[in-house]
Short mmCIF file of C-alpha atoms in Angstrom, two decimals:
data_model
loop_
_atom_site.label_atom_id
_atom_site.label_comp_id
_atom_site.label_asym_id
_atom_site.label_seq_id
_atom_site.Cartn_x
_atom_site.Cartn_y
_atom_site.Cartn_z
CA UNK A 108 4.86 20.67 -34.25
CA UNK A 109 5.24 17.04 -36.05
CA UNK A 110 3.02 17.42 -38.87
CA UNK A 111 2.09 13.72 -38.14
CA UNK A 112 0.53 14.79 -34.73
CA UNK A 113 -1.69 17.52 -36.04
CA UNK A 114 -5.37 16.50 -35.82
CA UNK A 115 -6.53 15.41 -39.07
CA UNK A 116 -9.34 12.98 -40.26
CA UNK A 117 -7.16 11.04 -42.15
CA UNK A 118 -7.77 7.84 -39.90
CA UNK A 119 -11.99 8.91 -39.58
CA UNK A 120 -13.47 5.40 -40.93
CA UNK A 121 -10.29 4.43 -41.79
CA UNK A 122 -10.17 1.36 -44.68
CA UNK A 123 -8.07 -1.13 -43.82
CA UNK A 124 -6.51 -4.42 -46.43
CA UNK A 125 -8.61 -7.46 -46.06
CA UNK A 126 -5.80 -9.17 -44.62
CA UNK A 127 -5.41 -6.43 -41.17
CA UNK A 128 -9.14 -6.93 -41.04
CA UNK A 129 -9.00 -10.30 -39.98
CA UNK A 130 -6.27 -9.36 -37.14
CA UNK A 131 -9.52 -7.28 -34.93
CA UNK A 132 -11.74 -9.81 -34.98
CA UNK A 133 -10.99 -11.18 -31.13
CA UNK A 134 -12.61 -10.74 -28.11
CA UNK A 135 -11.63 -8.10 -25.90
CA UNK A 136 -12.24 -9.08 -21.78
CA UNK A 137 -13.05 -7.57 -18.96
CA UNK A 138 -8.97 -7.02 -18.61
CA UNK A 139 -8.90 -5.34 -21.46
CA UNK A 140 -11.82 -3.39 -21.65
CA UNK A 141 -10.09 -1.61 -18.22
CA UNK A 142 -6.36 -1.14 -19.58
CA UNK A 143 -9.05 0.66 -22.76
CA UNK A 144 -9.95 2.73 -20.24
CA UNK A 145 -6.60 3.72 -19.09
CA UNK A 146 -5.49 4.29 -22.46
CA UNK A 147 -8.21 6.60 -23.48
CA UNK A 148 -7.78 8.21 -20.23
CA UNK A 149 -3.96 9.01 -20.98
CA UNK A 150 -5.09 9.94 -24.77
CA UNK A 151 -7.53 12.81 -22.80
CA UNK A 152 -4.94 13.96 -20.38
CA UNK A 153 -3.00 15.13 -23.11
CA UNK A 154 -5.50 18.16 -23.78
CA UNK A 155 -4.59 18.47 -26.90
CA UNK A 156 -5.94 17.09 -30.86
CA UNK A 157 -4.55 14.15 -32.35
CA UNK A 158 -5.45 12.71 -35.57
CA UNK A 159 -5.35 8.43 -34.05
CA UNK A 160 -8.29 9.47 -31.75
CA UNK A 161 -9.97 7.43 -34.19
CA UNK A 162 -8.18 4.45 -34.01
CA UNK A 163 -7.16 3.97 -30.48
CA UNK A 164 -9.05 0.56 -30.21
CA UNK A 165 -7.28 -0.55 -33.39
CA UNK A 166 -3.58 0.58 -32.00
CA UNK A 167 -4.48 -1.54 -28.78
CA UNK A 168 -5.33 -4.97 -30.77
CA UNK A 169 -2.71 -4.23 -33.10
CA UNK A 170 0.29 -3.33 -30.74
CA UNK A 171 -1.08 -5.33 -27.03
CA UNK A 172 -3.33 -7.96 -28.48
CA UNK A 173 -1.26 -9.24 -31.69
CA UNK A 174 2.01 -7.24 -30.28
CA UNK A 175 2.91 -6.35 -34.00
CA UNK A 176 6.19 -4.37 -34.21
CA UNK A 177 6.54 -0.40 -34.93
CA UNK A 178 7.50 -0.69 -38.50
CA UNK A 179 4.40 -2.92 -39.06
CA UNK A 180 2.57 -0.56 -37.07
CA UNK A 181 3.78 2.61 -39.09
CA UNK A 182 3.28 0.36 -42.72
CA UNK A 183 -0.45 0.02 -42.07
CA UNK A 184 -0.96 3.58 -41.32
CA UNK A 185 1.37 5.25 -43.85
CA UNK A 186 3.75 7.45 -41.18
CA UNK A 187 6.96 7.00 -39.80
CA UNK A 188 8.46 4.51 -37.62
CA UNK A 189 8.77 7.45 -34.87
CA UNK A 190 5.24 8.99 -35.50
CA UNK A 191 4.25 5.33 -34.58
CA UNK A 192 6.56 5.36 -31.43
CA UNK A 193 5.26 9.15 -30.19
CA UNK A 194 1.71 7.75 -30.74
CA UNK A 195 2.39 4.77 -28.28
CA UNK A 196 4.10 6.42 -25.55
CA UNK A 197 1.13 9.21 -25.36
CA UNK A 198 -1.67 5.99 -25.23
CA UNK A 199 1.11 4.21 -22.68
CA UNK A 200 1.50 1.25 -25.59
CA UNK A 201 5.05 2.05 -25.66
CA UNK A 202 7.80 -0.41 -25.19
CA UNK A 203 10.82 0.84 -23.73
CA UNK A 204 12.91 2.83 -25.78
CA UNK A 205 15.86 0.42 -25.58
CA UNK A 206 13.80 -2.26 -26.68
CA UNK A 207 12.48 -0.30 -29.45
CA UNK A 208 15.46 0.73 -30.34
CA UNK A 209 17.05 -2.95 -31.18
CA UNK A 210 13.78 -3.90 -33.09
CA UNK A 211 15.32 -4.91 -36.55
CA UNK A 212 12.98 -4.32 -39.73
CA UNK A 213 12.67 -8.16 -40.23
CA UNK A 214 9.69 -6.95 -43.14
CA UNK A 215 11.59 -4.27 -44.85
CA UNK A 216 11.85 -6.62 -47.92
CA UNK A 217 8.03 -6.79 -48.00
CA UNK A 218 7.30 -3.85 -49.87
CA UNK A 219 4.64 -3.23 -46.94
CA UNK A 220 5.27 0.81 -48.05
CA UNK A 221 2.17 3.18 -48.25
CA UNK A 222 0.61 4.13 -51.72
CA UNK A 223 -0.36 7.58 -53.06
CA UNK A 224 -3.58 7.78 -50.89
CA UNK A 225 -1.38 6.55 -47.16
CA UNK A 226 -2.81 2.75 -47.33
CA UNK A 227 -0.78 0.23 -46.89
CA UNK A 228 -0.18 -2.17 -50.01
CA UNK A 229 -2.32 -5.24 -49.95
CA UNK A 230 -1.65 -8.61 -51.64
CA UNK A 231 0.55 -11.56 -50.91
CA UNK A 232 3.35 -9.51 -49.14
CA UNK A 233 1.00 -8.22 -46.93
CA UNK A 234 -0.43 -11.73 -45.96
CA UNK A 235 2.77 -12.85 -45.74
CA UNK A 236 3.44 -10.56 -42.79
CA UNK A 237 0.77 -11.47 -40.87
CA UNK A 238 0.45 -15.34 -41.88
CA UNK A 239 -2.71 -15.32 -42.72
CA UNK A 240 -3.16 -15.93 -46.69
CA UNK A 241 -3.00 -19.52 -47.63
CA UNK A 242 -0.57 -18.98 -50.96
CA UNK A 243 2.62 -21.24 -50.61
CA UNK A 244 3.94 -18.59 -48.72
CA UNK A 245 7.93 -19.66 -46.99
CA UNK A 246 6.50 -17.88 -43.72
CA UNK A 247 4.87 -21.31 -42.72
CA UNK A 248 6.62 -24.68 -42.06
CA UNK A 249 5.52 -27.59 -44.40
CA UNK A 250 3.58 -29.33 -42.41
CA UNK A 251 1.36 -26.44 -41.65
CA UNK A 252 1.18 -25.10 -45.09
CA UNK A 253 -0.25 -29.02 -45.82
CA UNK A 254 -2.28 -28.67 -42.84
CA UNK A 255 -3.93 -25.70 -44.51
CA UNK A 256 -4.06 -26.57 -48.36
CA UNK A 257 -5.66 -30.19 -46.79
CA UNK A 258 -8.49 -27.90 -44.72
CA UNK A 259 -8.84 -25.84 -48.01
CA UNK A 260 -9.28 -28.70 -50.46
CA UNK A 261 -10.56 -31.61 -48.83
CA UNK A 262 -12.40 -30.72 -45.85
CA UNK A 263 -14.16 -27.87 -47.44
CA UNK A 264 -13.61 -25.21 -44.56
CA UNK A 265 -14.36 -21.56 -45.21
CA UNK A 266 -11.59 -18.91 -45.26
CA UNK A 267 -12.31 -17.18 -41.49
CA UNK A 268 -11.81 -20.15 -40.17
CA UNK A 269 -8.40 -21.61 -41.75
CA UNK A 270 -7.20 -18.15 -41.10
CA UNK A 271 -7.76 -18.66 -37.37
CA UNK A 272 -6.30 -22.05 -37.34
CA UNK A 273 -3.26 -20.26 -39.25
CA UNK A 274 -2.83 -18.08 -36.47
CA UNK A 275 -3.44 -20.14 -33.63
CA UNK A 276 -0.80 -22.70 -34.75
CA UNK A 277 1.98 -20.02 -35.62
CA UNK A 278 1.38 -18.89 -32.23
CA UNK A 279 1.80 -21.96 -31.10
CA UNK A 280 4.80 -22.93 -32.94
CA UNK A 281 6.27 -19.01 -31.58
CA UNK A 282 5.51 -19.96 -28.28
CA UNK A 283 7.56 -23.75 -28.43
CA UNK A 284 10.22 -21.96 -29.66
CA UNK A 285 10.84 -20.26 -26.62
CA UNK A 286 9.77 -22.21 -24.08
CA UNK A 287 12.88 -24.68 -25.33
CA UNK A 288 15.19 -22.24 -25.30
CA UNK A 289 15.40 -21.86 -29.16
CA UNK A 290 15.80 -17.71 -29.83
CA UNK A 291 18.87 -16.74 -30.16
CA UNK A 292 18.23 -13.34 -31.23
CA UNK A 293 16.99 -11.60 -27.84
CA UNK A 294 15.67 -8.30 -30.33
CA UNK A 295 13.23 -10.40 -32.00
CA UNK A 296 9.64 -9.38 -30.86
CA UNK A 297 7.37 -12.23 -29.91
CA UNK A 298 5.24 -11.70 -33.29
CA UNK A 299 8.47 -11.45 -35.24
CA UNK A 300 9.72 -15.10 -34.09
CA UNK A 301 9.81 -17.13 -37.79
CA UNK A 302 8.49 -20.51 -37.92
CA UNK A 303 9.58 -21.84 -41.02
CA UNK A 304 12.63 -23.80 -39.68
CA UNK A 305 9.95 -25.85 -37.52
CA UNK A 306 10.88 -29.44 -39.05
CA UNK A 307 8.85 -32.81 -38.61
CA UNK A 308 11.60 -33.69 -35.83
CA UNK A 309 10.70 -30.92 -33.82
CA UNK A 310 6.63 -31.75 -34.65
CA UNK A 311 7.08 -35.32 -33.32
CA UNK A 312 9.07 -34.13 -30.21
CA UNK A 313 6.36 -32.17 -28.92
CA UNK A 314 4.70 -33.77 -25.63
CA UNK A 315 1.78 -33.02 -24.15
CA UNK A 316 3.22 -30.98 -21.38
CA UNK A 317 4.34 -28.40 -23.93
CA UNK A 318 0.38 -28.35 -24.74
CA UNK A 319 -0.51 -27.68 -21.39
CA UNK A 320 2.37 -24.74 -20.52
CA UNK A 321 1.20 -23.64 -24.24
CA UNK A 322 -2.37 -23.16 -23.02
CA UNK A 323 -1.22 -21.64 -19.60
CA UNK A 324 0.50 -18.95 -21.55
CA UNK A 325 -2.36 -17.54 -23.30
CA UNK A 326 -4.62 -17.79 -20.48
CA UNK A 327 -1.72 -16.00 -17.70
CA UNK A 328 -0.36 -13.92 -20.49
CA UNK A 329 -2.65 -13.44 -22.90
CA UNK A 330 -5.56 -13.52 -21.02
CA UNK A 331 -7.32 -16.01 -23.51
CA UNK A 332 -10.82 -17.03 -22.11
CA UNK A 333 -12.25 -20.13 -21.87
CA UNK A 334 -13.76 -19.73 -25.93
CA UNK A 335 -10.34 -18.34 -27.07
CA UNK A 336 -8.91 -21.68 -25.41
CA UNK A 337 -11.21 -23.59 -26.89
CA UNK A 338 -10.84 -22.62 -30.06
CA UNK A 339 -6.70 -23.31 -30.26
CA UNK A 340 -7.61 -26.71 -28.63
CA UNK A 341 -9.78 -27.43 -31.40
CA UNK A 342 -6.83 -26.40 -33.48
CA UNK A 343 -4.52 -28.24 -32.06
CA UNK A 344 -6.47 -31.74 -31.95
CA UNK A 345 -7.46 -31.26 -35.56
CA UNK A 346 -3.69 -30.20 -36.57
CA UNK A 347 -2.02 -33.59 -34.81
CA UNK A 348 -4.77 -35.46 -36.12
CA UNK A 349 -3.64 -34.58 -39.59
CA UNK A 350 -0.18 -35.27 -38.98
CA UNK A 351 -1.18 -39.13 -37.59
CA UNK A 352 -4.04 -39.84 -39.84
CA UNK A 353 -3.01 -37.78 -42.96
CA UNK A 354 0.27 -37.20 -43.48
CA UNK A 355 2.04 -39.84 -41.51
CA UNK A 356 4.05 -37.52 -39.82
CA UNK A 357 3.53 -38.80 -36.26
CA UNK A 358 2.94 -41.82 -34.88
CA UNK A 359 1.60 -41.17 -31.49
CA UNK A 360 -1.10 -38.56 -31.31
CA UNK A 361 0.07 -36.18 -28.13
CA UNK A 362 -3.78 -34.22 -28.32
CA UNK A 363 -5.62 -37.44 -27.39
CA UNK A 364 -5.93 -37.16 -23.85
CA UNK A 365 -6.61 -33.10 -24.40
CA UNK A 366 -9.32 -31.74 -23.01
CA UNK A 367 -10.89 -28.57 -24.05
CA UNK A 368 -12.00 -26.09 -21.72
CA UNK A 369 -15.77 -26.13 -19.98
CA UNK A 370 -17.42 -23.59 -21.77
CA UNK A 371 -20.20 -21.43 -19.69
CA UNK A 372 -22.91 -20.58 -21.94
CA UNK A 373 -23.07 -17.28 -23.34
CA UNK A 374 -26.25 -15.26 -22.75
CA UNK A 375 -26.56 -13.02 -25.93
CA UNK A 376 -25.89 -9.26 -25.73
CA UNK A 377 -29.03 -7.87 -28.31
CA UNK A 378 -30.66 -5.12 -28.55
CA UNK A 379 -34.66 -4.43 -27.30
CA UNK A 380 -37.56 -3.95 -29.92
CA UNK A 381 -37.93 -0.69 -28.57
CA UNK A 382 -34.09 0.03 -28.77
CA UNK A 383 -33.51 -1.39 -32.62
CA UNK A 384 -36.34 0.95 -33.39
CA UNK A 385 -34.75 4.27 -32.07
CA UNK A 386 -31.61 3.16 -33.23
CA UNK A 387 -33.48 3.21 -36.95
CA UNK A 388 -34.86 6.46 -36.40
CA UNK A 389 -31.51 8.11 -35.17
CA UNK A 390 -30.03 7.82 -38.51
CA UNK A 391 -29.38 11.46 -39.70
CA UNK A 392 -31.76 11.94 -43.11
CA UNK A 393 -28.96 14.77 -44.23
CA UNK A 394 -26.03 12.58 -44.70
CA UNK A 395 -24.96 11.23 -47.70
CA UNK A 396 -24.92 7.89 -46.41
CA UNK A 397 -28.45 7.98 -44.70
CA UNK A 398 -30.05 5.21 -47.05
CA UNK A 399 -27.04 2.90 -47.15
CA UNK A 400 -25.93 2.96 -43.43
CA UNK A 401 -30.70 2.45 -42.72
CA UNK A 402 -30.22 -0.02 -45.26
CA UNK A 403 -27.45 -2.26 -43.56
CA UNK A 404 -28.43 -1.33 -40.32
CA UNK A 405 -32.09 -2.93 -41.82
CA UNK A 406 -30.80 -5.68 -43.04
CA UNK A 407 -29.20 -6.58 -40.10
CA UNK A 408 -32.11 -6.27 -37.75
CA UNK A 409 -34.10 -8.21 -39.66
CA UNK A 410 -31.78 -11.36 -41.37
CA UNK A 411 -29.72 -11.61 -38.57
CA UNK A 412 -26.83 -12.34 -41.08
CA UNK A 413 -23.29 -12.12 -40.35
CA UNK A 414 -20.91 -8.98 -40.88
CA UNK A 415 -18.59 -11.24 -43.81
CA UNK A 416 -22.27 -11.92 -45.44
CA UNK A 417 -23.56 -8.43 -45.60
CA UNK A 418 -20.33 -7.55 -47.32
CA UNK A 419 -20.38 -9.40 -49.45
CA UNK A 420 -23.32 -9.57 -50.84
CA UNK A 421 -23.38 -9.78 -54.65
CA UNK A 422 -26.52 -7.14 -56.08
CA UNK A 423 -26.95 -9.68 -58.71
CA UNK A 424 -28.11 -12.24 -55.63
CA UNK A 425 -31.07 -10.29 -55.19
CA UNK A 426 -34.54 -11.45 -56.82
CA UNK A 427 -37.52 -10.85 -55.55
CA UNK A 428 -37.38 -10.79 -51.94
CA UNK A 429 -34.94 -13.41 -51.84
CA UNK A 430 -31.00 -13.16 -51.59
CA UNK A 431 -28.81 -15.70 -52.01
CA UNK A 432 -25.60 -15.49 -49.81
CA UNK A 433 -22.80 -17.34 -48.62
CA UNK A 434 -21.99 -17.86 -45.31
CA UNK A 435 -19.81 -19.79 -43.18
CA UNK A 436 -17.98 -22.70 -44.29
CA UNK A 437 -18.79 -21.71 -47.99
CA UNK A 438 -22.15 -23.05 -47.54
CA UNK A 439 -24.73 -21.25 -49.77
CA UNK A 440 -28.34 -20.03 -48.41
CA UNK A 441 -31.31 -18.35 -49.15
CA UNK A 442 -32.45 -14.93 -47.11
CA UNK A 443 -35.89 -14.05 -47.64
CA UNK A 444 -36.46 -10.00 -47.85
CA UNK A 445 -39.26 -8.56 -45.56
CA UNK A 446 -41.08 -5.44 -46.33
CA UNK A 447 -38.86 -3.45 -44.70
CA UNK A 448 -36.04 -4.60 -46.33
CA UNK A 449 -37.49 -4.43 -49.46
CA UNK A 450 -38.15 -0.91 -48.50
CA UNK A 451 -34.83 0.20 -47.57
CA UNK A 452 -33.16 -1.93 -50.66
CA UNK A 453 -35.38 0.63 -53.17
CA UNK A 454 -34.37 3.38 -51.32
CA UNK A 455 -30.77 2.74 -50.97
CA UNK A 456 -30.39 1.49 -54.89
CA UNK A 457 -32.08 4.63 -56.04
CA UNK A 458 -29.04 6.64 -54.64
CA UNK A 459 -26.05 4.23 -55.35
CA UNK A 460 -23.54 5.58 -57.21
CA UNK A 461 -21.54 3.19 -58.56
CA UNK A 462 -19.97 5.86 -61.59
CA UNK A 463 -16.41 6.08 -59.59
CA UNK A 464 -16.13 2.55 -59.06
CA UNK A 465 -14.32 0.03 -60.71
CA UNK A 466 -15.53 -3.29 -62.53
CA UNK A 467 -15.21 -5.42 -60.17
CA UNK A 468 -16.45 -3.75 -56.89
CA UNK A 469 -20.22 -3.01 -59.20
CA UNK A 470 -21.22 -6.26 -58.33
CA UNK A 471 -21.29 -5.12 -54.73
CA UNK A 472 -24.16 -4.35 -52.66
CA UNK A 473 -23.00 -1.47 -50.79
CA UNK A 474 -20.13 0.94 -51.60
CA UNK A 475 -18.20 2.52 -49.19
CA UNK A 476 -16.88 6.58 -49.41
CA UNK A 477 -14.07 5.53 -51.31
CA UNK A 478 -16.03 3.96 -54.24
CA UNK A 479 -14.80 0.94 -53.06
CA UNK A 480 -16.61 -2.74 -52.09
CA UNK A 481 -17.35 -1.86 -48.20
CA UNK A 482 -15.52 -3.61 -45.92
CA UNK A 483 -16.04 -5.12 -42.40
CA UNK A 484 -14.05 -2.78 -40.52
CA UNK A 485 -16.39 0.86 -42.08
CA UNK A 486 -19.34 -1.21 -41.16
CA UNK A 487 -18.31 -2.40 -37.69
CA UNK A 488 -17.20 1.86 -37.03
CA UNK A 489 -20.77 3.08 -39.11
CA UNK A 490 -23.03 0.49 -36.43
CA UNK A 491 -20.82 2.08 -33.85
CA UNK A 492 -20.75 5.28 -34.43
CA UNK A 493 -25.07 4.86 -34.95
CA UNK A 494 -25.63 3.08 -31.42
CA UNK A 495 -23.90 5.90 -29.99
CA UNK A 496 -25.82 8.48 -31.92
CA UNK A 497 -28.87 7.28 -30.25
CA UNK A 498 -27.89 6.84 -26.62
CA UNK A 499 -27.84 2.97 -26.54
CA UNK A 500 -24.74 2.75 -24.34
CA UNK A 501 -25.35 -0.46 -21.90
CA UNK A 502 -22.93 -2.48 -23.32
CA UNK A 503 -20.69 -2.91 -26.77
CA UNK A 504 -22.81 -3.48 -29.54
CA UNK A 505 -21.32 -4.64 -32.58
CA UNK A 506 -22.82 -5.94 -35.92
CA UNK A 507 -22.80 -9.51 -34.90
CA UNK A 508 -25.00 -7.87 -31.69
CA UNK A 509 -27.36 -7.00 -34.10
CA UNK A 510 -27.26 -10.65 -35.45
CA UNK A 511 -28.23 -11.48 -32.32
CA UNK A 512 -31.21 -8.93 -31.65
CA UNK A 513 -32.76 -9.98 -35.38
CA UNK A 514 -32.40 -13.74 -33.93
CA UNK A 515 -34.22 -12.67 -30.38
CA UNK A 516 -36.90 -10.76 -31.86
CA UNK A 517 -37.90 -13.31 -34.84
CA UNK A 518 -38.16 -15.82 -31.66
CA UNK A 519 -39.41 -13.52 -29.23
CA UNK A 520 -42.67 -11.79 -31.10
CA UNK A 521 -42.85 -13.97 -34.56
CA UNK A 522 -43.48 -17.43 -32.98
CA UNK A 523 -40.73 -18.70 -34.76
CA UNK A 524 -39.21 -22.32 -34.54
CA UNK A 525 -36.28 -23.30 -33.53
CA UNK A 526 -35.32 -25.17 -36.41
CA UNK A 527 -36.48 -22.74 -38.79
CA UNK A 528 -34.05 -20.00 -36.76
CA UNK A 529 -31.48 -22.41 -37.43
CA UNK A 530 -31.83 -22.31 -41.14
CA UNK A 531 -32.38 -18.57 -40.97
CA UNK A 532 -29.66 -17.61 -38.93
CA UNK A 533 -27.09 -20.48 -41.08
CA UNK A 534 -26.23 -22.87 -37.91
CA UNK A 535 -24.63 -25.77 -38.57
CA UNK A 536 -26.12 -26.93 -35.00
CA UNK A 537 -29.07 -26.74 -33.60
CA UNK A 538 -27.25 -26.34 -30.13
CA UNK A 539 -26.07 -22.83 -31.47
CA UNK A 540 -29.11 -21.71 -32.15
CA UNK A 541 -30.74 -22.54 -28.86
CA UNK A 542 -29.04 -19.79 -26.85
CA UNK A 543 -31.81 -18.04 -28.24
CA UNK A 544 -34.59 -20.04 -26.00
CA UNK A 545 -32.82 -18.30 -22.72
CA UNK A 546 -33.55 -14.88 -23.52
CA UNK A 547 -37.64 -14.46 -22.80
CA UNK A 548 -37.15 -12.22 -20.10
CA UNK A 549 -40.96 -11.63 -20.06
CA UNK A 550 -42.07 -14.58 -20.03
CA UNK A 551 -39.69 -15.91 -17.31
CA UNK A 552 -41.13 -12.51 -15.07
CA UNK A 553 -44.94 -14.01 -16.33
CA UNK A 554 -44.57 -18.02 -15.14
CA UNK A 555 -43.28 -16.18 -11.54
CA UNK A 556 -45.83 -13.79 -11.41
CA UNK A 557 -48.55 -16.85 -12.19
CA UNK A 558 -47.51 -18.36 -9.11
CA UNK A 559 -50.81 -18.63 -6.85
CA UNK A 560 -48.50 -17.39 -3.59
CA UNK A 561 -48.11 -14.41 -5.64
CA UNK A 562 -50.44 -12.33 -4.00
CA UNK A 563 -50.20 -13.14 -0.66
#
């Protein structure tokens, strides 16, 4: 048997480069939460061990969601192009063979190869892949490279969200080139189309039509939802903007008559007081990880800070029972430490071992198994892998869940304020932070029952 396809738990909490880690944070629909289902179901009918068990969610965003080739595929993972290709076909991700089979290694000049330990090289050849680092990389046109370095420098945004913009508009870009008939190479994958050669005549022949069959593709195709849409509107207007305003690229703006999608409001998905607190006592005292895993999973509850704030929070931040973090759009803010936090800080820092790790991980808070700064991805599979450990399984809960729950329950039992929620949870608007007035369950069920035809 292919050595490849033995069970193993190489891929258990698997670490992935900063710059793949940005590629799973999308939402996943009701669409694709059933073709999930299908997949794990054709992953079970095998009957038999395989070592991606552990990464079957990943393979789906990777290969369906971002549709990145087989050799980038096998380059994240460390295997062969083939182990990648057997892999597919047994989760029924598999292109057809003859399509596979004219995919051209457009990235073999890269140098995306594994290292020693099977992790795929990170740095700027990486982020060039994926077009997602904002170096001066030739993957971008010009005007979208000053597009970037202009949100960057000027306009202060933070780093998640120029990434997004980054991909939305590449996709974009991808998508014009085929809707005008521009490929000539029929064995490029959709994710492999270039964009570089976009030029400014191109930019200022782009109508609004092309907008609107642009956004019909990603909701038909793609199955973008109305937020998804929203966002690459926002994206869009901003981009053009820039070009008419900024750079003097166009003279007629064709995003002014563009209307973003209505957005229904989002009830959030949390967790109850009496479910955060079995979820706490769940935690297995006997593993090695016991204090750091109760200590994020503390944190969480309780700060309701996001998942690119917990890791990176600097253990030099911490005095008192205050941290200082920074959160989105660069912006710097004080979290105040509860008892409990406290608590679970002393525990967890009286167990750190930081003797393996280099110089410049120290500085950070929590350490992951391979003496390494954690990353988003081990936390998002450790919160997991905890919710299901004690039986919470009405719905997916994910670290920004627990963002939520610490947000309900500081508004729900602590009488707190809606504009003191928005400085604690880092809102820029106070609109965001009001989802959390809709979630008194209890007191909706008490102003009915207080009704005086009640008792009839």
């Amino acid at each position: 048997m292919n050595k490849a396809r033995n069970k193993t738990f190489k891929y258990k909490n698997y670490e992935y480069p900063e710059e793949i880690l940005s590629l799973f944070e999308v939402d996943l629909n009701n669409a694709d939460r059933k073709r999930l289902h299908k997949v794990y179901s054709n992953f079970y009918d095998l009957e038999a061990e395989r070592g991606y068990e552990y990464i079957i969610e990943d393979l789906y965003i990777l290969s369906y969601k971002h549709k990145l080739s087989t050799s980038e595929l096998a380059n994240i993972y460390g295997v062969g192009v083939r182990t990648i290709q057997i892999w597919l076909k047994e989760l029924g991700l598999n292109r057809d063979l003859k399509t596979a089979s004219k995919i051209k290694d457009k990235n073999s000049n890269l140098n995306l190869s594994p290292n020693g330990n099977g992790q795929a090289i990170t740095g700027s050849d990486i982020s060039e892949t994926f077009g997602i680092e904002l170096a001066d990389t030739s993957t971008y046109p010009e005007t979208l490279k000053d597009f970037l370095n202009y949100l960057e420098t000027i306009k202060g945004k933070s780093s998640n969200t120029i990434k997004g913009y980054a991909i939305d508009l590449t996709l974009f870009f991808r998508f014009l080139k085929v809707y005008k008939g521009l490929i000539k190479d029929t064995s490029l994958e959709f994710g492999e189309i270039p964009t570089n050669d976009i030029t400014k005549d191109f930019i200022r022949g782009i109508k609004l039509t092309d907008i609107y069959a642009y956004l019909s593709f990603v909701e038909k195709q793609r199955e973008n939802g109305t937020h998804a849409r929203a966002r690459k509107v926002a994206a869009l207007k901003s981009f053009f903007k820039f070009l008419q305003n900024k750079a003097k690229v166009i003279d007629e703006n064709p995003t002014l008559e563009l209307e973003s999608p209505k957005l229904d409001k989002r009830q959030p998905v949390y967790l109850t007081l009496d479910q955060s607190l079995e979820l706490l006592n769940s935690l297995d005292t006997t593993d090695k990880n016991y204090y750091r895993d109760y200590c994020i999973l503390t944190l969480f509850l309780n700060c309701g800070m996001r998942l690119s704030e917990l890791c990176s929070i600097n253990i030099e931040k911490i005095k008192g029972d205050t941290l200082t973090i920074i959160g989105k759009g660069n912006k710097e803010r004080t979290v105040y430490l509860n008892e409990a936090c406290l608590k679970a800080l002393d525990n967890y820092l009286k167990v750190r071992d930081v003797s393996k790790v280099s110089e410049e991980d120290k500085k950070y808070l929590f350490i992951s198994g391979r003496n390494k700064a954690i990353n988003k991805r081990t936390v998002e599979l450790l919160v997991k892998k905890h919710i299901g450990n004690a039986g919470i399984v009405d719905g997916k809960y994910t670290p920004h869940k627990l963002r939520h729950t610490a947000a309900t329950l500081m508004y729900k039992y602590g009488n707190v304020d809606i504009r003191s929620l928005q400085n604690i949870l880092g809102h820029e608007s106070i609109s965001t932070t009001q989802i959390y007035t809709h979630v008194d369950d209890d007191s909706l069920r008490e102003a009915v029952k207080s009704n005086p035809l009640s008792k009839l």
